[in-house]
CSV table of C-alpha atoms in Angstrom, one decimal:
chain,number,residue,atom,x,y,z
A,1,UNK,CA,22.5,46.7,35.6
A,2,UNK,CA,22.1,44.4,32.5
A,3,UNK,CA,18.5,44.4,33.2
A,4,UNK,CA,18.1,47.7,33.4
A,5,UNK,CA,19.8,48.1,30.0
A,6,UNK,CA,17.5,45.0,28.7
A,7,UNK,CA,14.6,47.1,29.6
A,8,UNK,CA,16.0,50.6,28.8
A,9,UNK,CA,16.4,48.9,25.2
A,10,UNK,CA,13.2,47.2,24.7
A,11,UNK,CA,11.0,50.2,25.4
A,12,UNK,CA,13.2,52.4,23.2
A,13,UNK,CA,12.4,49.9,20.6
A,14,UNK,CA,9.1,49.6,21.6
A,15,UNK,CA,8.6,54.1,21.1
A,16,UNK,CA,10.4,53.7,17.9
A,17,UNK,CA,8.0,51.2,16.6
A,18,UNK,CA,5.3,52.7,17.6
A,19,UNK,CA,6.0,55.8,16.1
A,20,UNK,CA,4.8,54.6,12.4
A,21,UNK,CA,2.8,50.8,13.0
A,22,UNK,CA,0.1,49.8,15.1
A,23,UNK,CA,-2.8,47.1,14.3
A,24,UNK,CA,-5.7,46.9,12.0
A,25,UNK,CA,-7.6,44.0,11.5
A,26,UNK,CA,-8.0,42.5,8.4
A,27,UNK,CA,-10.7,39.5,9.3
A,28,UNK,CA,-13.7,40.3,9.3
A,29,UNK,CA,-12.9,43.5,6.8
A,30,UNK,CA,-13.8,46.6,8.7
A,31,UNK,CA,-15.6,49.4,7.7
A,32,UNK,CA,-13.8,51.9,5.6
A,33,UNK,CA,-11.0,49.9,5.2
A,34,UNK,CA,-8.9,53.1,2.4
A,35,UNK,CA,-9.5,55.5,5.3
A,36,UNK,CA,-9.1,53.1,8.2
A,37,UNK,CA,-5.6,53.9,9.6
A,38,UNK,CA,-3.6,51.9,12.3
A,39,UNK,CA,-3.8,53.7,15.6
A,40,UNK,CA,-5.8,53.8,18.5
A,41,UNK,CA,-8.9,55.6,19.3
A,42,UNK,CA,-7.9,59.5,20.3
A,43,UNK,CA,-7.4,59.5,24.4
A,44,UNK,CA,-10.5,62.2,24.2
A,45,UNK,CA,-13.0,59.6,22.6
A,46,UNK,CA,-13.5,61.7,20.2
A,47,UNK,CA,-13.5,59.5,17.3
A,48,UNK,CA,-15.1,56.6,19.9
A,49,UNK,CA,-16.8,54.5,18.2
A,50,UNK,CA,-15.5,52.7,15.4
A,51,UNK,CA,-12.2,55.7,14.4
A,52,UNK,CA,-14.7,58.3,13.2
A,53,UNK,CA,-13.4,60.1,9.9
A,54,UNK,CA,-14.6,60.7,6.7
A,55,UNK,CA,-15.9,58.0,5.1
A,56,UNK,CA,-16.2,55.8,8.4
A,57,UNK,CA,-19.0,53.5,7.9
A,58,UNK,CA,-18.3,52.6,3.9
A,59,UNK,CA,-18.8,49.1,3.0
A,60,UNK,CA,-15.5,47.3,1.5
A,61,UNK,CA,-17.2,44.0,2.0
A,62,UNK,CA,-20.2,42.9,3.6
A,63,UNK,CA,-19.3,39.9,6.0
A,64,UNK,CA,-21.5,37.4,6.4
A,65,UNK,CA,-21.7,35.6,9.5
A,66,UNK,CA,-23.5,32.0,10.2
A,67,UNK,CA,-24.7,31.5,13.6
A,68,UNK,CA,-22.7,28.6,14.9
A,69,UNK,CA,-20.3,28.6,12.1
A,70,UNK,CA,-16.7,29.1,13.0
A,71,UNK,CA,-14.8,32.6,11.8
A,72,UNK,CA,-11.8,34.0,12.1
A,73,UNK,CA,-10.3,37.2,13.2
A,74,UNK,CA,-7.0,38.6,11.4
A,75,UNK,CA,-4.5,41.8,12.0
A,76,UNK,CA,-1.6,43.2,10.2
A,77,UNK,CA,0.6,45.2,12.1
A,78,UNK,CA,3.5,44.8,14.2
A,79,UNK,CA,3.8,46.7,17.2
A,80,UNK,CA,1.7,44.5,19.1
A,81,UNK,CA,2.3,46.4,22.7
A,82,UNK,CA,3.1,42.5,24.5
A,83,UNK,CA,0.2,41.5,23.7
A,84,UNK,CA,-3.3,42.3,25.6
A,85,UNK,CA,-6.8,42.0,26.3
A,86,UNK,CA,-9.3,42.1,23.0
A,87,UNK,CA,-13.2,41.7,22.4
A,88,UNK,CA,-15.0,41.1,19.8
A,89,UNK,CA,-19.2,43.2,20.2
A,90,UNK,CA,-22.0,44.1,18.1
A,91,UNK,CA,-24.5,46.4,17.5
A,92,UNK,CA,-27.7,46.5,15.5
A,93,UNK,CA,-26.4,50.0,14.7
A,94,UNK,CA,-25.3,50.2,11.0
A,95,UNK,CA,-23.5,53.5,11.7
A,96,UNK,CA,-22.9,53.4,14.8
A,97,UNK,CA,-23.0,56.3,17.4
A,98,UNK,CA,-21.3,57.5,20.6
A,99,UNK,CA,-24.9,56.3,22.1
A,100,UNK,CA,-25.0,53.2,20.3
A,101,UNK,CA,-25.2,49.8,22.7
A,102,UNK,CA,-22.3,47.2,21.9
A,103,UNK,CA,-22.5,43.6,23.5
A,104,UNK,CA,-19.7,41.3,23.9
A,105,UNK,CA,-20.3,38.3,21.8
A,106,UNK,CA,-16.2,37.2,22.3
A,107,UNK,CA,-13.3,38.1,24.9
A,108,UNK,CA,-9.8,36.8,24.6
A,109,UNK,CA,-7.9,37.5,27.8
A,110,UNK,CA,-4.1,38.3,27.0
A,111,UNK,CA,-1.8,37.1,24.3
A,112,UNK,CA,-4.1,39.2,21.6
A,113,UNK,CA,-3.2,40.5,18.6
A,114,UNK,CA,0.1,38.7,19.5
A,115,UNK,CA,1.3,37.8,22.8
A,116,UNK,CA,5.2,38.5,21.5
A,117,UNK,CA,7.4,40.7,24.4
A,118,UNK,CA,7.6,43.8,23.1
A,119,UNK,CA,6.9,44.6,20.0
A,120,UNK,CA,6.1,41.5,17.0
A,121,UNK,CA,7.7,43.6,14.4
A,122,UNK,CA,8.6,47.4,13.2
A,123,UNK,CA,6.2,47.4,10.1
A,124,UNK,CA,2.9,48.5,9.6
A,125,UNK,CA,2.5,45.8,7.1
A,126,UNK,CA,3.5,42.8,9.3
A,127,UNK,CA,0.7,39.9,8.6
A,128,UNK,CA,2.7,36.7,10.7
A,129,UNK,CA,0.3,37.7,13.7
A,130,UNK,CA,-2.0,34.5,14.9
A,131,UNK,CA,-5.6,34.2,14.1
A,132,UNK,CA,-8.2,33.4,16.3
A,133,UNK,CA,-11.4,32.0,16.3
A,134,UNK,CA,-15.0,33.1,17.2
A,135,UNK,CA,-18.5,32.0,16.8
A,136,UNK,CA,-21.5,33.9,16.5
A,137,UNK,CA,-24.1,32.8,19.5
A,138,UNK,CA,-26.7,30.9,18.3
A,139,UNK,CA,-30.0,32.7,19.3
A,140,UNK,CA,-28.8,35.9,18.0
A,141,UNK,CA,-31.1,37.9,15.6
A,142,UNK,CA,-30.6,37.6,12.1
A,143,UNK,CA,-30.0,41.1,10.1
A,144,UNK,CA,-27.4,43.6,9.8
A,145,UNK,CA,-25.2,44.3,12.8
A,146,UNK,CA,-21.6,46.5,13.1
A,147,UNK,CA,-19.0,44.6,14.7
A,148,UNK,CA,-16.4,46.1,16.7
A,149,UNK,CA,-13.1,45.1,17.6
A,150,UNK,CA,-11.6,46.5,20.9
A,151,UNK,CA,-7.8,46.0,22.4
A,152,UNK,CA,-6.2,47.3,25.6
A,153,UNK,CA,-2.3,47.0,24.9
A,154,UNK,CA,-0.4,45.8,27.8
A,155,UNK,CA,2.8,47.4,27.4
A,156,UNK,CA,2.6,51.5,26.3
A,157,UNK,CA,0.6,54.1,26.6
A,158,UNK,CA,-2.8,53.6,27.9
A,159,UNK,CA,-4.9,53.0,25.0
A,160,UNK,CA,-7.8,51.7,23.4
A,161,UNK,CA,-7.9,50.5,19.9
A,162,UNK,CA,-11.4,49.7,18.3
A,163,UNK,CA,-12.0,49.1,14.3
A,164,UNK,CA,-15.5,48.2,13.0
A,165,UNK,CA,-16.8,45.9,10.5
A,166,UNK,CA,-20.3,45.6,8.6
A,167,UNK,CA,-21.5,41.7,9.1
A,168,UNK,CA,-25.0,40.1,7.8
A,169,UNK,CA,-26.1,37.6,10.4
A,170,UNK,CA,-28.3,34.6,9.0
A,171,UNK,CA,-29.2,31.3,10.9
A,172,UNK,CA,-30.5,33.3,14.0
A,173,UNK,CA,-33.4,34.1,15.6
A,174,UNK,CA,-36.4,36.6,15.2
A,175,UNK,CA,-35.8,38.3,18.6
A,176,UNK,CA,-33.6,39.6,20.9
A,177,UNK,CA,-33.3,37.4,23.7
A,178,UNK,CA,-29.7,36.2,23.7
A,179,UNK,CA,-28.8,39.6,22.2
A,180,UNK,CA,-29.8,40.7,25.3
A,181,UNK,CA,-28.3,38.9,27.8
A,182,UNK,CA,-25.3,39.5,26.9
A,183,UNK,CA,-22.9,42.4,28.5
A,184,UNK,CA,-21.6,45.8,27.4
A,185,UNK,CA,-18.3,46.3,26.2
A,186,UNK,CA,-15.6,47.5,28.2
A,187,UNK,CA,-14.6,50.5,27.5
A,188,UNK,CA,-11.3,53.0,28.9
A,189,UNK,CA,-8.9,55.3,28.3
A,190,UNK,CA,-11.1,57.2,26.3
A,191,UNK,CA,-11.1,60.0,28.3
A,192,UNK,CA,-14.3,58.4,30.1
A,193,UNK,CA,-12.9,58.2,33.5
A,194,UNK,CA,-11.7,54.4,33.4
A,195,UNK,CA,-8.0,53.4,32.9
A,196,UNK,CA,-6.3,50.6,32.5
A,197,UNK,CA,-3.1,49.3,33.9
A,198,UNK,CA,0.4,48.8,32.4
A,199,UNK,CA,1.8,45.5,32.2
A,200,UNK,CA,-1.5,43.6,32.6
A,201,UNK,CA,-3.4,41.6,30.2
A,202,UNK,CA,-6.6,42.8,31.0
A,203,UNK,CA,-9.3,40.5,32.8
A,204,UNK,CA,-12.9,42.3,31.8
A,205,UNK,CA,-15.1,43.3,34.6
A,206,UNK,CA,-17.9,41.2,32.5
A,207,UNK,CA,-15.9,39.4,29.6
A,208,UNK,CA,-19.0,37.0,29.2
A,209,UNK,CA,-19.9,33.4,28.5
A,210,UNK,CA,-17.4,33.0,25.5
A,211,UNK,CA,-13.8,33.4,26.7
A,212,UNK,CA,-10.2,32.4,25.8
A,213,UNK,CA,-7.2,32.9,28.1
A,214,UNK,CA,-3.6,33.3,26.0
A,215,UNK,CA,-1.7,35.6,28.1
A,216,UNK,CA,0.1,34.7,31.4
A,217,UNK,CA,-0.1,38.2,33.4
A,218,UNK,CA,-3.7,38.1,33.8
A,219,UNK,CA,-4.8,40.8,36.0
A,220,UNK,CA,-8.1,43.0,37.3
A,221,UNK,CA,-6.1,46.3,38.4
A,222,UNK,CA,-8.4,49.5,37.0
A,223,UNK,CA,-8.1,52.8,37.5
A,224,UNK,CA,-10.9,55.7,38.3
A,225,UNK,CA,-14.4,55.0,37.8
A,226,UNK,CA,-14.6,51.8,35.3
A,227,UNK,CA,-17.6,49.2,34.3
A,228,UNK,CA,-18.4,46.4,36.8
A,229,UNK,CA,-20.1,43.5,36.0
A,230,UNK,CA,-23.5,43.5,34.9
A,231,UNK,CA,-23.0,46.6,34.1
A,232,UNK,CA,-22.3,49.6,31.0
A,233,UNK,CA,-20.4,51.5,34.3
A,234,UNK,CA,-20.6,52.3,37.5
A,235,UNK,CA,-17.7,52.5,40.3
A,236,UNK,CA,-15.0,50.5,39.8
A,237,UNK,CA,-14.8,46.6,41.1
A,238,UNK,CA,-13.2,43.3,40.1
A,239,UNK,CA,-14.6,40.7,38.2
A,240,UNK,CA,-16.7,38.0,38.9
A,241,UNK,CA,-14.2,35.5,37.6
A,242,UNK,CA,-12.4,34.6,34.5
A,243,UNK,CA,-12.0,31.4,32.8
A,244,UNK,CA,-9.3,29.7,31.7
A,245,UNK,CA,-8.7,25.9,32.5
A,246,UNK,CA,-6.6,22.8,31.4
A,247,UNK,CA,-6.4,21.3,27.8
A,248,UNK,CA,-8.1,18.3,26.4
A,249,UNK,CA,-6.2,16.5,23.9
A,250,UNK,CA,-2.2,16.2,24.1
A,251,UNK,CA,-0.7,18.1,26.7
A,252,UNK,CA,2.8,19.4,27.1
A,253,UNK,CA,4.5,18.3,30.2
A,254,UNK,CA,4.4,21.5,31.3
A,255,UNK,CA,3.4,25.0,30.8
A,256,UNK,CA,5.3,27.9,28.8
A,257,UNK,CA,7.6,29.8,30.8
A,258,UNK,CA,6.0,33.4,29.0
A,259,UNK,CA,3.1,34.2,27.3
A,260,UNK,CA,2.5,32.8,24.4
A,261,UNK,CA,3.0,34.3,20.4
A,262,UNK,CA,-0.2,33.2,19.3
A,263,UNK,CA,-3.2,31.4,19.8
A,264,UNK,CA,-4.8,29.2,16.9
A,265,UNK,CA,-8.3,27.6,17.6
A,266,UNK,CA,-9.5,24.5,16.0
A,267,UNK,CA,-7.1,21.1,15.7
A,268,UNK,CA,-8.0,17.3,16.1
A,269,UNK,CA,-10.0,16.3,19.7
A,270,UNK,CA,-9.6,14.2,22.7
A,271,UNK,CA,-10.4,13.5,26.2
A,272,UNK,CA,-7.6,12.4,28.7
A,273,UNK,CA,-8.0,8.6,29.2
A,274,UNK,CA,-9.5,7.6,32.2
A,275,UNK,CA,-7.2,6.2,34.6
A,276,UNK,CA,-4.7,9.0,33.3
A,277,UNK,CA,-3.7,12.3,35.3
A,278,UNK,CA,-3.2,15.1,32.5
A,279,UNK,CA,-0.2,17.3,32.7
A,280,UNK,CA,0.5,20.8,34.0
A,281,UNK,CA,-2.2,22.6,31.6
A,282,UNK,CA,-0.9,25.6,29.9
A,283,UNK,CA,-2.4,29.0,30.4
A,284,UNK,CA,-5.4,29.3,28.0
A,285,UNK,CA,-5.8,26.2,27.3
A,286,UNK,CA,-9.8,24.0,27.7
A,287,UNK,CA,-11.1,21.6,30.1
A,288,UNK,CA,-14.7,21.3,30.8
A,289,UNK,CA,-16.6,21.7,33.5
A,290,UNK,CA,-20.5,20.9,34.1
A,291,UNK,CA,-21.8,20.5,30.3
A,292,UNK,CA,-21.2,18.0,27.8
A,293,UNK,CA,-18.7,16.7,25.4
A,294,UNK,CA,-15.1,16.9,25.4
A,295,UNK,CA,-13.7,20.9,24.7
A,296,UNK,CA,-12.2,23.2,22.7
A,297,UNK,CA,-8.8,23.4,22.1
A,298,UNK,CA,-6.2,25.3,20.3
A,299,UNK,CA,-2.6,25.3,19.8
A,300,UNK,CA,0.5,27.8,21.4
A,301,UNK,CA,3.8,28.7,20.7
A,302,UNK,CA,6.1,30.8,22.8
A,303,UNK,CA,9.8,31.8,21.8
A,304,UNK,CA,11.9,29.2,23.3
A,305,UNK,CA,9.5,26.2,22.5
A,306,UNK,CA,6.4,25.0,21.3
A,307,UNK,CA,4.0,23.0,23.4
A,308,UNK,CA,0.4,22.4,21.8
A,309,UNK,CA,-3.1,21.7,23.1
A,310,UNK,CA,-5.4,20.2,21.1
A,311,UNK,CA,-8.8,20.2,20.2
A,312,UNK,CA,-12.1,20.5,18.7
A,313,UNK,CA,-15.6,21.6,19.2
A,314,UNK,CA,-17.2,19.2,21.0
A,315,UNK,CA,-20.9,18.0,21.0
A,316,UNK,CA,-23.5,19.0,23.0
A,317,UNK,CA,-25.5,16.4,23.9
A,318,UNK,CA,-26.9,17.2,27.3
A,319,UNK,CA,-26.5,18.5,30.6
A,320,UNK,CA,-23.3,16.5,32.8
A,321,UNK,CA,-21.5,17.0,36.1
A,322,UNK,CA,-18.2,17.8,34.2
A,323,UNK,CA,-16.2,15.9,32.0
A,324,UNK,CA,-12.3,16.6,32.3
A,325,UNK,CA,-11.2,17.7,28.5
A,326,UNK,CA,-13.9,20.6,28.0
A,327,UNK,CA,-13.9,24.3,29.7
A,328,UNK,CA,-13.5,25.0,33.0
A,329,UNK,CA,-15.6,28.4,34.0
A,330,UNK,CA,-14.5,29.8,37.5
A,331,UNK,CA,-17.0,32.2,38.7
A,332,UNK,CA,-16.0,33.9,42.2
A,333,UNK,CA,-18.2,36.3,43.8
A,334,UNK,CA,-16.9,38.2,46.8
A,335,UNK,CA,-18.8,40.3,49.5
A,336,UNK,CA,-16.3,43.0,50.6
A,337,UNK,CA,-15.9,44.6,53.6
A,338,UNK,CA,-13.5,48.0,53.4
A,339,UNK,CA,-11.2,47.8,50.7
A,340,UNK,CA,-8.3,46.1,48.8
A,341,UNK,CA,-7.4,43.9,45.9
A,342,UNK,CA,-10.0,41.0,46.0
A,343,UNK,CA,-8.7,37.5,46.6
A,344,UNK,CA,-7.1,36.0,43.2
A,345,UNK,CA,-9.5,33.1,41.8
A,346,UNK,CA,-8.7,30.0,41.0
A,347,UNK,CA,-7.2,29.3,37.4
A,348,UNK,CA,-8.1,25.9,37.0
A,349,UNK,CA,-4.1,24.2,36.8
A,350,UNK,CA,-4.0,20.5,36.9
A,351,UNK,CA,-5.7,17.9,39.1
A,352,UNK,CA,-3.6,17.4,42.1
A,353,UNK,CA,-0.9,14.4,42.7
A,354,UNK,CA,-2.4,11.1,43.3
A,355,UNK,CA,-6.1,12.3,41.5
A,356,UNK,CA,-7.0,10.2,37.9
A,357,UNK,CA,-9.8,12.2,36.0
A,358,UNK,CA,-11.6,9.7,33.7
A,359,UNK,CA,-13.9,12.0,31.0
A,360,UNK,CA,-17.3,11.1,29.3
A,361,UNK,CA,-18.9,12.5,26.2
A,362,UNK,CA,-21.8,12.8,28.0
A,363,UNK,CA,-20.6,15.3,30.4
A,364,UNK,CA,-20.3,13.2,33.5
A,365,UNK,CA,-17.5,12.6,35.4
A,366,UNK,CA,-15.2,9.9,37.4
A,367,UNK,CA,-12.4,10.3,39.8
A,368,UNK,CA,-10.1,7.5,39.9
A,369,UNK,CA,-7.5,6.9,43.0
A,370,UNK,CA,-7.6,9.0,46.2
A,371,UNK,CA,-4.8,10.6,48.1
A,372,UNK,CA,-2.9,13.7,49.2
A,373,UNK,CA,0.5,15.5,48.3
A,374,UNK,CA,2.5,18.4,49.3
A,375,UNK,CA,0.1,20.6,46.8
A,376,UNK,CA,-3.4,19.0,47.6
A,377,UNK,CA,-5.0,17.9,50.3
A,378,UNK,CA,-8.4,15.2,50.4
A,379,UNK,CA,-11.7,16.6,51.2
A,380,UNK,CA,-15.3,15.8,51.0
A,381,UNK,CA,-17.8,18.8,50.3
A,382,UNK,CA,-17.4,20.2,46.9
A,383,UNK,CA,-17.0,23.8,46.7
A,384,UNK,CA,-15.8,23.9,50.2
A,385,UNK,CA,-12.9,26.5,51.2
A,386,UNK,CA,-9.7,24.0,53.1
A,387,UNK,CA,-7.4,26.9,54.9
A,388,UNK,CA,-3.9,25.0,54.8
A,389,UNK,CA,-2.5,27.3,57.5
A,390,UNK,CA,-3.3,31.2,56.9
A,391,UNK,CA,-1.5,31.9,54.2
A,392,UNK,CA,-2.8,28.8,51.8
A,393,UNK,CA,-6.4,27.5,50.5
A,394,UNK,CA,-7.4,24.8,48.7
A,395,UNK,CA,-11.5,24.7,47.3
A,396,UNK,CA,-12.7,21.5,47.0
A,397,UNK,CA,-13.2,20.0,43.8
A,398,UNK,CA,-13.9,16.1,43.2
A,399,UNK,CA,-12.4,15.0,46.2
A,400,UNK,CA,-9.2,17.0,46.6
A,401,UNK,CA,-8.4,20.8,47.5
A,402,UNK,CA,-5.5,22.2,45.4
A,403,UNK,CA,-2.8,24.6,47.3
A,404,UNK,CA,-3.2,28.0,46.3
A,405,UNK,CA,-1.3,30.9,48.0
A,406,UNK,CA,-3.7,33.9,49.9
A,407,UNK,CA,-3.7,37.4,47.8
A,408,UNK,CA,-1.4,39.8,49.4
A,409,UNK,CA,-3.4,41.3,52.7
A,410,UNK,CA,-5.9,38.8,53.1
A,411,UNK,CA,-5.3,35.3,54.9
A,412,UNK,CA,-7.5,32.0,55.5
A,413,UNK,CA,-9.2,31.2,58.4
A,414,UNK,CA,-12.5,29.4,59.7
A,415,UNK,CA,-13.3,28.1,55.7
A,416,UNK,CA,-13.5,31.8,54.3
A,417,UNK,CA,-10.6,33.9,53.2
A,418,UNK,CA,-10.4,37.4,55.6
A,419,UNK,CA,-8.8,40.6,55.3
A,420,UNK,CA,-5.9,40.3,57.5
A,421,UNK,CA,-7.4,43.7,59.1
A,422,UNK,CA,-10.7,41.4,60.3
A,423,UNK,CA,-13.2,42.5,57.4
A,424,UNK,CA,-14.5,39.5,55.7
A,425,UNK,CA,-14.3,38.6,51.7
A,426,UNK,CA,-16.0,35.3,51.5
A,427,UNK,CA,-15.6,33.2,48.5
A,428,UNK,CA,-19.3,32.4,48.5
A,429,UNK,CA,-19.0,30.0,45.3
A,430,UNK,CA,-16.1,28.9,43.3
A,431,UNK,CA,-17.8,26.5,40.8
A,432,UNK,CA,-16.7,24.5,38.0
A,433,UNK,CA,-19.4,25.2,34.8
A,434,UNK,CA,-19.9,24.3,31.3
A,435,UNK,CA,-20.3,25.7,28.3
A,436,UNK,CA,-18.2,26.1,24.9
A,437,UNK,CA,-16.2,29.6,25.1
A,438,UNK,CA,-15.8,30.2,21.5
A,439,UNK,CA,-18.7,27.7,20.8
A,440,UNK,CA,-22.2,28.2,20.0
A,441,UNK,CA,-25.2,28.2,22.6
């Protein structure tokens, strides 16, 4: 009964607020910024892209944007919707079209613009909401571009938000190349045949080589005909994989309870000690995997308390086998036989009980002691699927296999995890990667 009432109450709230504040960014300055208003794109996509209005594509401020060079991105507004799933693309469009081609140069998996329950505040002039940082690829061609800003609330209506920006890129290169390997934005509820789901933040069918995790209800759940990976549409499918990972520098002794408010990128840098075991890493938070240097961190705060992470950029001075205190990429592909949710991937928590992790600059690796506990078990091929019974499975990484439960309907069995009806999903490879996910190339 009381939680009935809890919720009956917060969703009243959460209409009321709705009603007269939603979000605008501030940082980079969009497009238009005296017309620009603070809703989300019409459910028709008729104003898809970039709010079409009268005077949609003048230039408030030309933002100029350094390859390489740290930048921040800013909103006012309080009815943050719980949080959600953002991305930051571009175009070499200056005014920008329904046929215009956006790629995903930064995805920030839950917690964005503010991972606050419910609604952050009531006014449409709120500006306590957390920053975060991107980086503009290096590689990408210098010139004129329109950035766009995309959010899929969790909590509310299904919607899509999406404000532009005029940016100058300098530093870059004089071709396309990394332009175009990067993927298309995700786009839904637009009256496109896609849909997203309530009470998810959002994990992009292709979110792309720079990611940040800040929300704690990660989730692939689509609705109707949506983009896959690889891809600017197509039938629906889950992703690839997602990355999140545990945090170089000092670690909380264990990770927040609820999403966190905010996400702030930058902070002082360094690796766990060799010889020491790092804590419970927070959701969100950098480790590193194959690649060099020690990670990218970033600090949290939730309600009730106020762990950090730490961290900085860190160098790149070579290809490694994967130094504990950088980012951890999981990448899961899955063949699929008949249908049903897709087995949950791996979310990179801690190393397992009795496991040190030294960490090198250089990108290579060390594992201290070995042993076993109730949530890990020893093994000897990396990569390799352990079943611990049918309803557990561990993939091997450095020595030890990490207890992870089966997703609902499927069950382990012979190294590969099966549909419990007999039709196989093999985890083909479940890798550990490098790379700096709000870094530069």
């Amino acid at each position: 009964m009381f939680t009935t009432a809890v919720f009956t109450a917060a969703a009243c709230g959460l209409l009321a607020s709705t009603a007269n504040a939603h979000m605008v960014i501030t940082s980079p300055v969009p497009y238009g910024a005296d017309s620009l208003n603070n809703s989300p794109l019409d459910a028709d996509g008729s104003d898809f892209p970039c709010k079409q209005r009268s005077g949609v594509y003048d230039i408030t401020k030309m933002n100029n944007i350094a390859v390489g060079v740290p930048q921040q991105l800013a909103f006012q507004g309080g009815a943050t919707h719980g949080g959600g799933s953002c991305q930051l693309s571009v175009t070499m469009d200056k005014q920008p079209t329904k046929s215009s081609k956006w790629k995903v140069i930064h995805s920030i998996l839950g917690g964005c613009p503010n991972g606050a329950s419910g609604n952050a505040n009531g006014s449409p002039t709120y500006d306590s909401n957390p920053t975060f940082e991107w980086t503009m690829p290096k590689g990408m061609p210098n010139g004129e571009y329109t950035l766009a800003w995309t959010w899929f609330n969790k909590i509310g209506n299904r919607e899509m938000y999406m404000n532009c920006a005029p940016i100058t890129v300098t530093g870059g290169a004089d071709n396309d190349d990394v332009l175009n390997t990067l993927p298309d934005m995700f786009e839904a509820n637009i009256g496109n045949g896609c849909t997203t789901v309530e009470s998810e933040d959002l994990v992009f069918p292709d979110p792309g080589k720079y990611v940040e995790t800040a929300g704690s209800a990660l989730g692939t759940s689509l609705s109707g005909t949506c983009q896959t990976a690889g891809s600017g549409g197509g039938s629906g499918a889950s992703p690839s994989g997602y990355a999140s990972g545990s945090g170089s520098g000092s670690t909380p002794a264990s990770s927040p309870a609820a999403a966190p408010t905010g996400y702030h990128g930058g902070g002082a840098a360094s690796s766990p000690a060799a010889g020491s075991s790092p804590a419970a890493a927070p959701t969100g938070g950098y480790g590193s995997g194959s690649g060099s240097g020690s990670g990218r961190g970033g600090s949290y705060s939730s309600p009730a308390a106020a762990p950090s992470v730490t961290g900085s950029p860190g160098a790149d001075s070579g290809p490694g086998n994967g130094s504990s205190g950088g980012i951890v990429t999981v990448t899961t592909m899955a063949t699929v036989t008949g249908s049903g949710p897709a087995p949950s991937a791996y979310s990179g928590g801690s190393p397992p009980s009795g496991s040190n992790r030294g960490s090198s600059g250089s990108g290579s690796s060390s594992n201290g002691t070995s042993g076993s506990s109730a949530d890990s078990v020893a093994c000897t091929t990396q990569d390799e699927i352990i079943c611990m019974g049918e309803n557990f499975f561990g993939v091997c990484d450095h020595g030890f296999a990490r207890k992870q439960a089966c997703s609902t309907g499927t069950r382990c069995s012979n190294g590969s995890i099966q549909k419990r009806s007999g039709s196989m999903r093999h985890l083909q490879h479940l890798k550990r990667r490098g790379g700096h996910h709000a870094g530069v190339l």
